[in-house]
Coordinates of C-alpha atoms in Angstrom, one line a residue:
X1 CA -32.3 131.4 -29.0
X2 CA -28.9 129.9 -28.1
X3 CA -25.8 132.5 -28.8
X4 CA -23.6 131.5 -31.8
X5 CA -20.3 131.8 -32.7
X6 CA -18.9 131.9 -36.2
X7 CA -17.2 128.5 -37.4
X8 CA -15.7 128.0 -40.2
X9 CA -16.6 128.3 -43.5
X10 CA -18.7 131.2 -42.2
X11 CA -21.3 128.8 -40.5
X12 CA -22.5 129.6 -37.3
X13 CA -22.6 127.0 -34.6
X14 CA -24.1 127.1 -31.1
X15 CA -21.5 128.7 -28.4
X16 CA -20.9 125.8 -26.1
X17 CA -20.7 123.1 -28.7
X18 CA -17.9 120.9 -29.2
X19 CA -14.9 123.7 -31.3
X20 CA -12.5 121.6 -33.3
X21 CA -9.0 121.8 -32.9
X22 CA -6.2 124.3 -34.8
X23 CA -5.1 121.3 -36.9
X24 CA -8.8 120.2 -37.5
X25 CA -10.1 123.9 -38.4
X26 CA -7.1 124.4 -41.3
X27 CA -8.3 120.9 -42.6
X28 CA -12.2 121.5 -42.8
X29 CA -10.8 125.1 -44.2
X30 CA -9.3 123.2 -46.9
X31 CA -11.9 121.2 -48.0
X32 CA -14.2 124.0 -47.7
X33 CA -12.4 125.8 -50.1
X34 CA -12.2 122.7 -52.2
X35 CA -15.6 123.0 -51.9
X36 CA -16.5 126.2 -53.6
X37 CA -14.6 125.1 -56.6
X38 CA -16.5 122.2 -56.9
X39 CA -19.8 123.5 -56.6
X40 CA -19.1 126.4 -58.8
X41 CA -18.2 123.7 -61.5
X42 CA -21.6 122.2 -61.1
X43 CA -22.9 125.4 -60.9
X44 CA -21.9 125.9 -64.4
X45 CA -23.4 122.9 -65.9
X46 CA -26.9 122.5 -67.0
X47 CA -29.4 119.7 -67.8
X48 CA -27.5 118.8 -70.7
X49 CA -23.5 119.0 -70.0
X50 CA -24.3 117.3 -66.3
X51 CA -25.5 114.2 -68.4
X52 CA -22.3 113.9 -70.4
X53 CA -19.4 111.4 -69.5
X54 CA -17.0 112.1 -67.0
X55 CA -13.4 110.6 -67.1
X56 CA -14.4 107.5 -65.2
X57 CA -15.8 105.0 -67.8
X58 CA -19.2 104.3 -67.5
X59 CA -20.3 107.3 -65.7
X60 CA -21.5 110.7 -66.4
X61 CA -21.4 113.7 -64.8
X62 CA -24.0 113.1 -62.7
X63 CA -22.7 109.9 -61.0
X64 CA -19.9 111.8 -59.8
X65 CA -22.0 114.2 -58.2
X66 CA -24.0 112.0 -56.9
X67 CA -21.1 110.1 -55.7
X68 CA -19.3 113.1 -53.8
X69 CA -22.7 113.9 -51.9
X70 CA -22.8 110.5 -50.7
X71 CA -19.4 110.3 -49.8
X72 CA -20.0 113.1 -47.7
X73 CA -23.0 111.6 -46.0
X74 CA -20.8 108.0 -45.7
X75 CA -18.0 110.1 -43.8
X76 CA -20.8 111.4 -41.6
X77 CA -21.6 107.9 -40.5
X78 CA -17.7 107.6 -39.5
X79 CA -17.5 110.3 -37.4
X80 CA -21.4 109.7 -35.5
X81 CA -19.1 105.8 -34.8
X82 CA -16.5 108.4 -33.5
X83 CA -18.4 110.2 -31.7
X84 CA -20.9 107.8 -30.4
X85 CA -18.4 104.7 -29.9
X86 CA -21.6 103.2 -31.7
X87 CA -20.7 101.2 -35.2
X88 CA -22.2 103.0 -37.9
X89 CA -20.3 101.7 -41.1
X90 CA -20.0 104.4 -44.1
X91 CA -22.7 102.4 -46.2
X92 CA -25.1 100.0 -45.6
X93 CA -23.1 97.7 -48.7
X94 CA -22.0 98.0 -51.7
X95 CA -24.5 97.5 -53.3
X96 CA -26.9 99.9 -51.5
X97 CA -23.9 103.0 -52.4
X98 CA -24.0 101.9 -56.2
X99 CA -28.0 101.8 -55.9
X100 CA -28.2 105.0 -54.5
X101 CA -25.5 106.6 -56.8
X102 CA -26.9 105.3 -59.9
X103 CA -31.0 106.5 -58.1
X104 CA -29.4 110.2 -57.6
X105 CA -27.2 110.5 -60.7
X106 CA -30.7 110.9 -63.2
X107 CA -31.9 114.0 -61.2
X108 CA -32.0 117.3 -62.7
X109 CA -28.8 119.5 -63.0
X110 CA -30.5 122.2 -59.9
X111 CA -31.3 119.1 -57.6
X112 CA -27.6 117.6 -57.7
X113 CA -26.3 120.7 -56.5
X114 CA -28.6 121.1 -54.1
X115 CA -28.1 117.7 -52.9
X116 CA -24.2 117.9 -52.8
X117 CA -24.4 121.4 -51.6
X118 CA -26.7 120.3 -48.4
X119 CA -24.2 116.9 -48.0
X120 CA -21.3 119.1 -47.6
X121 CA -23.3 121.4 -44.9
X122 CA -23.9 117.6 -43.2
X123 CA -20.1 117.2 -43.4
X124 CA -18.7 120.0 -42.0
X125 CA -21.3 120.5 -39.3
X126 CA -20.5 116.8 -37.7
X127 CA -16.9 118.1 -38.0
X128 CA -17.5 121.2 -36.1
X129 CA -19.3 119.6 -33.8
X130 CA -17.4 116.4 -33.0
X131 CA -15.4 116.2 -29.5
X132 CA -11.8 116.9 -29.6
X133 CA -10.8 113.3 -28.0
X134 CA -13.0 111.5 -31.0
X135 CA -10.9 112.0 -33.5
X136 CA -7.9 109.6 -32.4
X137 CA -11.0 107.3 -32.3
X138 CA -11.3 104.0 -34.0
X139 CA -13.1 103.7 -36.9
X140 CA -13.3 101.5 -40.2
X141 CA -14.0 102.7 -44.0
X142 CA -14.9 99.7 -45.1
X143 CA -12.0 97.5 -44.1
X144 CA -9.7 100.5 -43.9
X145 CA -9.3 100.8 -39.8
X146 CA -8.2 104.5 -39.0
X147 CA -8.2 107.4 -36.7
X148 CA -11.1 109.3 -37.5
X149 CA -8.8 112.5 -37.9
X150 CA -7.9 110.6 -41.3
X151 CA -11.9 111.2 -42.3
X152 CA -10.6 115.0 -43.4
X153 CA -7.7 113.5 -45.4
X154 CA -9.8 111.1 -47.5
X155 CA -12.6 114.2 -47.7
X156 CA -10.3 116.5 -49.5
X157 CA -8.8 113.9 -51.7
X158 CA -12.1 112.7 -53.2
X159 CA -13.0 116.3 -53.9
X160 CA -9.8 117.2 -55.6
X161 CA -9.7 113.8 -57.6
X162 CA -13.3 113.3 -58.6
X163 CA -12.9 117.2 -59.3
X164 CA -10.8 116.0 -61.9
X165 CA -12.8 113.3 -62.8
X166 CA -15.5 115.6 -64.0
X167 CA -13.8 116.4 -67.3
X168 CA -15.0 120.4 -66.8
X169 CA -11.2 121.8 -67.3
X170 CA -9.5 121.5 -63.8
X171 CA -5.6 119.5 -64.5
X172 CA -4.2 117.8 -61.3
X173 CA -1.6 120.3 -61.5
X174 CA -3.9 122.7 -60.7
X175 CA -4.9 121.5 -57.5
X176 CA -2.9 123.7 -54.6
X177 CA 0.5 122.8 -53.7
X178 CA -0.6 121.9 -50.3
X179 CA -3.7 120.1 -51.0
X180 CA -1.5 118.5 -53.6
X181 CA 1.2 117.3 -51.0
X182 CA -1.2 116.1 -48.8
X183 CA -2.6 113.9 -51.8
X184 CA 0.5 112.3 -52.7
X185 CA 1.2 111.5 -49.0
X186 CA -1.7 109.7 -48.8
X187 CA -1.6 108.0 -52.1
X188 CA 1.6 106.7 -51.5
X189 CA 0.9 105.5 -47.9
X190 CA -2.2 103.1 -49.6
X191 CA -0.1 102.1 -52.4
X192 CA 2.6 101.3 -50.3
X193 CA 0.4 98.8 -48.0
X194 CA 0.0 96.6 -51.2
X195 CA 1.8 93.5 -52.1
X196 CA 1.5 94.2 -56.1
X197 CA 3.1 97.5 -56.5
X198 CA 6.7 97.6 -57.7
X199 CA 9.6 99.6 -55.7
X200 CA 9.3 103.2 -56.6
X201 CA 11.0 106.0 -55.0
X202 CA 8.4 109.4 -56.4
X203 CA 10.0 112.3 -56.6
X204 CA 8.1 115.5 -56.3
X205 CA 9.3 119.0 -58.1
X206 CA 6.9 121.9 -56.3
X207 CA 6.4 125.2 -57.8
X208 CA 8.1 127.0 -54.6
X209 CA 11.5 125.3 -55.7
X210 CA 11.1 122.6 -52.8
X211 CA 11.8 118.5 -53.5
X212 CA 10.5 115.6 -52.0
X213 CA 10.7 112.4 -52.3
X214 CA 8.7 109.5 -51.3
X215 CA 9.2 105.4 -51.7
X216 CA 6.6 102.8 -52.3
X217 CA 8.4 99.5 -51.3
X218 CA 7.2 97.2 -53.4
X219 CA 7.7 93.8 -54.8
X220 CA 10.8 94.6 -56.9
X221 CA 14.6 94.8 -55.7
X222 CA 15.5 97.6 -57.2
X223 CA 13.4 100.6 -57.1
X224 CA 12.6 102.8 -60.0
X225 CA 12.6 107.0 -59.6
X226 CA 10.1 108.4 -61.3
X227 CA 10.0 112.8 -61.1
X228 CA 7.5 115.2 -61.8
X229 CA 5.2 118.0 -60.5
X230 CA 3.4 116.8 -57.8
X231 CA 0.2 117.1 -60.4
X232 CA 1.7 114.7 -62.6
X233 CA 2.8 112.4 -60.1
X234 CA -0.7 112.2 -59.1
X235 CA -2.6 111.8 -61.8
X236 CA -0.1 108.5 -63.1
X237 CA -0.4 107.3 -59.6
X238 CA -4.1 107.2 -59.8
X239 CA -4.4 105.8 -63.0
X240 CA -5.7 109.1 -64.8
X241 CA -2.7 109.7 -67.0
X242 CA -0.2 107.3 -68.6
X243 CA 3.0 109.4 -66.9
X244 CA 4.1 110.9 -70.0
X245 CA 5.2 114.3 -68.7
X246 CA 7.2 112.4 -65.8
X247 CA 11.0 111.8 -65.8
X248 CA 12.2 108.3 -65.7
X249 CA 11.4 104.6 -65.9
X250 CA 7.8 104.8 -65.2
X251 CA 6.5 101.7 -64.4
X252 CA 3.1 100.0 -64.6
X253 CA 0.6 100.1 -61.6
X254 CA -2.4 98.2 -60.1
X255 CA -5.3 100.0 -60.7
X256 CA -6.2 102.5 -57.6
X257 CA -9.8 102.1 -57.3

């Protein structure tokens, strides 16, 4: 038997393999931890409350589930294209990933965790494993060209969001400050790539006393400021909340997803 070494996470991986990179361990530690919380939430549910609706209209509990275990397995695809240099999009279509969300999401309660618990497993072991020079690599999510680096940044944001989503008590607010910086970066940085969001310079109040600001540069000359906790801030800029707990003109935006 090969000699192991203790990744992260706790998981052992064979000495010799491919060890990811200081920025790359903190990330993976991140969505580990985002992880847990997740699957202790499903953990909690039964045959009965798993069937119930989530906040996303027109599925239950289950379909988001289902959804972040296929995620996970999609983002696996990404990196094997990193890895590989091979194209190995994230899903077949679009239709195939609503098929086979809609296929998983009437399983029993112990079979979705299972499922999600084994995806995640998938995940992080194709993290642990991939070659430090992959991750500037090429890759597309579905007409989204990125580094594969950004594979951990989307990861951690569908947990946290679809989290949410689930409708089992977590706020946005209560995501970490961290995890909750990094969201807002990145939801800014899409929204900010469209042509049908109006100018709006965010303004982020963070528990430790720090404040930071961030502008989408959109259509309209003059920008709006719109302030909040940064879990406000992301659930109007996601289209969870309306933005009533947020200071100033809050505008109208395009729907996220």
């Amino acid at each position: 038997m090969a000699d192991t070494v203790l990744g992260a996470g706790g998981a052992h991986a064979p000495t010799g393999a491919p060890q990811p990179t200081e920025q790359v361990t903190a990330a993976l530690s991140a969505i580990e931890r985002s992880t847990q919380h997740l699957l202790a939430t499903a953990e909690a549910l039964d045959d009965a409350s798993v069937r119930a609706p989530s906040l996303l209209p027109g599925w239950r509990r289950s379909h988001v589930l289902t959804h972040l275990a296929r995620n996970a397995d999609g983002l696996v695809n990404l990196l094997t294209w990193a890895k590989t240099g091979a194209e190995h999009p994230m899903y077949p279509s679009a239709a195939d990933r609503a098929a086979d969300i809609e296929e998983g999401s009437v399983r029993p309660h112990r079979l979705l965790v299972e499922d999600l618990a084994a995806a995640h497993g998938r995940f992080a072991h194709a993290v642990r494993t991939l070659p430090a020079s992959a991750w500037e690599a090429e890759i597309d999510a579905g007409g989204e060209p990125m580094p594969a680096r950004h594979v951990l940044r989307k990861r951690l944001l569908e947990l946290w969001v679809h989290s949410v989503d689930l409708d089992c008590g977590l706020g946005f607010d209560e995501i970490p400050g961290a995890d909750a910086e990094q969201l807002l970066e990145d939801v800014v940085q899409r929204f900010g790539g469209r042509s049908d969001v109006p100018a709006v310079t965010v303004v982020a109040d963070f528990a430790d006393g720090r404040t930071r600001s961030w502008e989408l540069r959109g259509t309209t000359s003059v920008p709006a400021q719109v302030r909040g906790t940064p879990g406000a801030l992301l659930g109007w800029l996601l289209g969870r909340e309306r933005g009533e707990q947020l200071e100033g003109e809050v505008p109208d935006l395009p729907t996220w997803l």
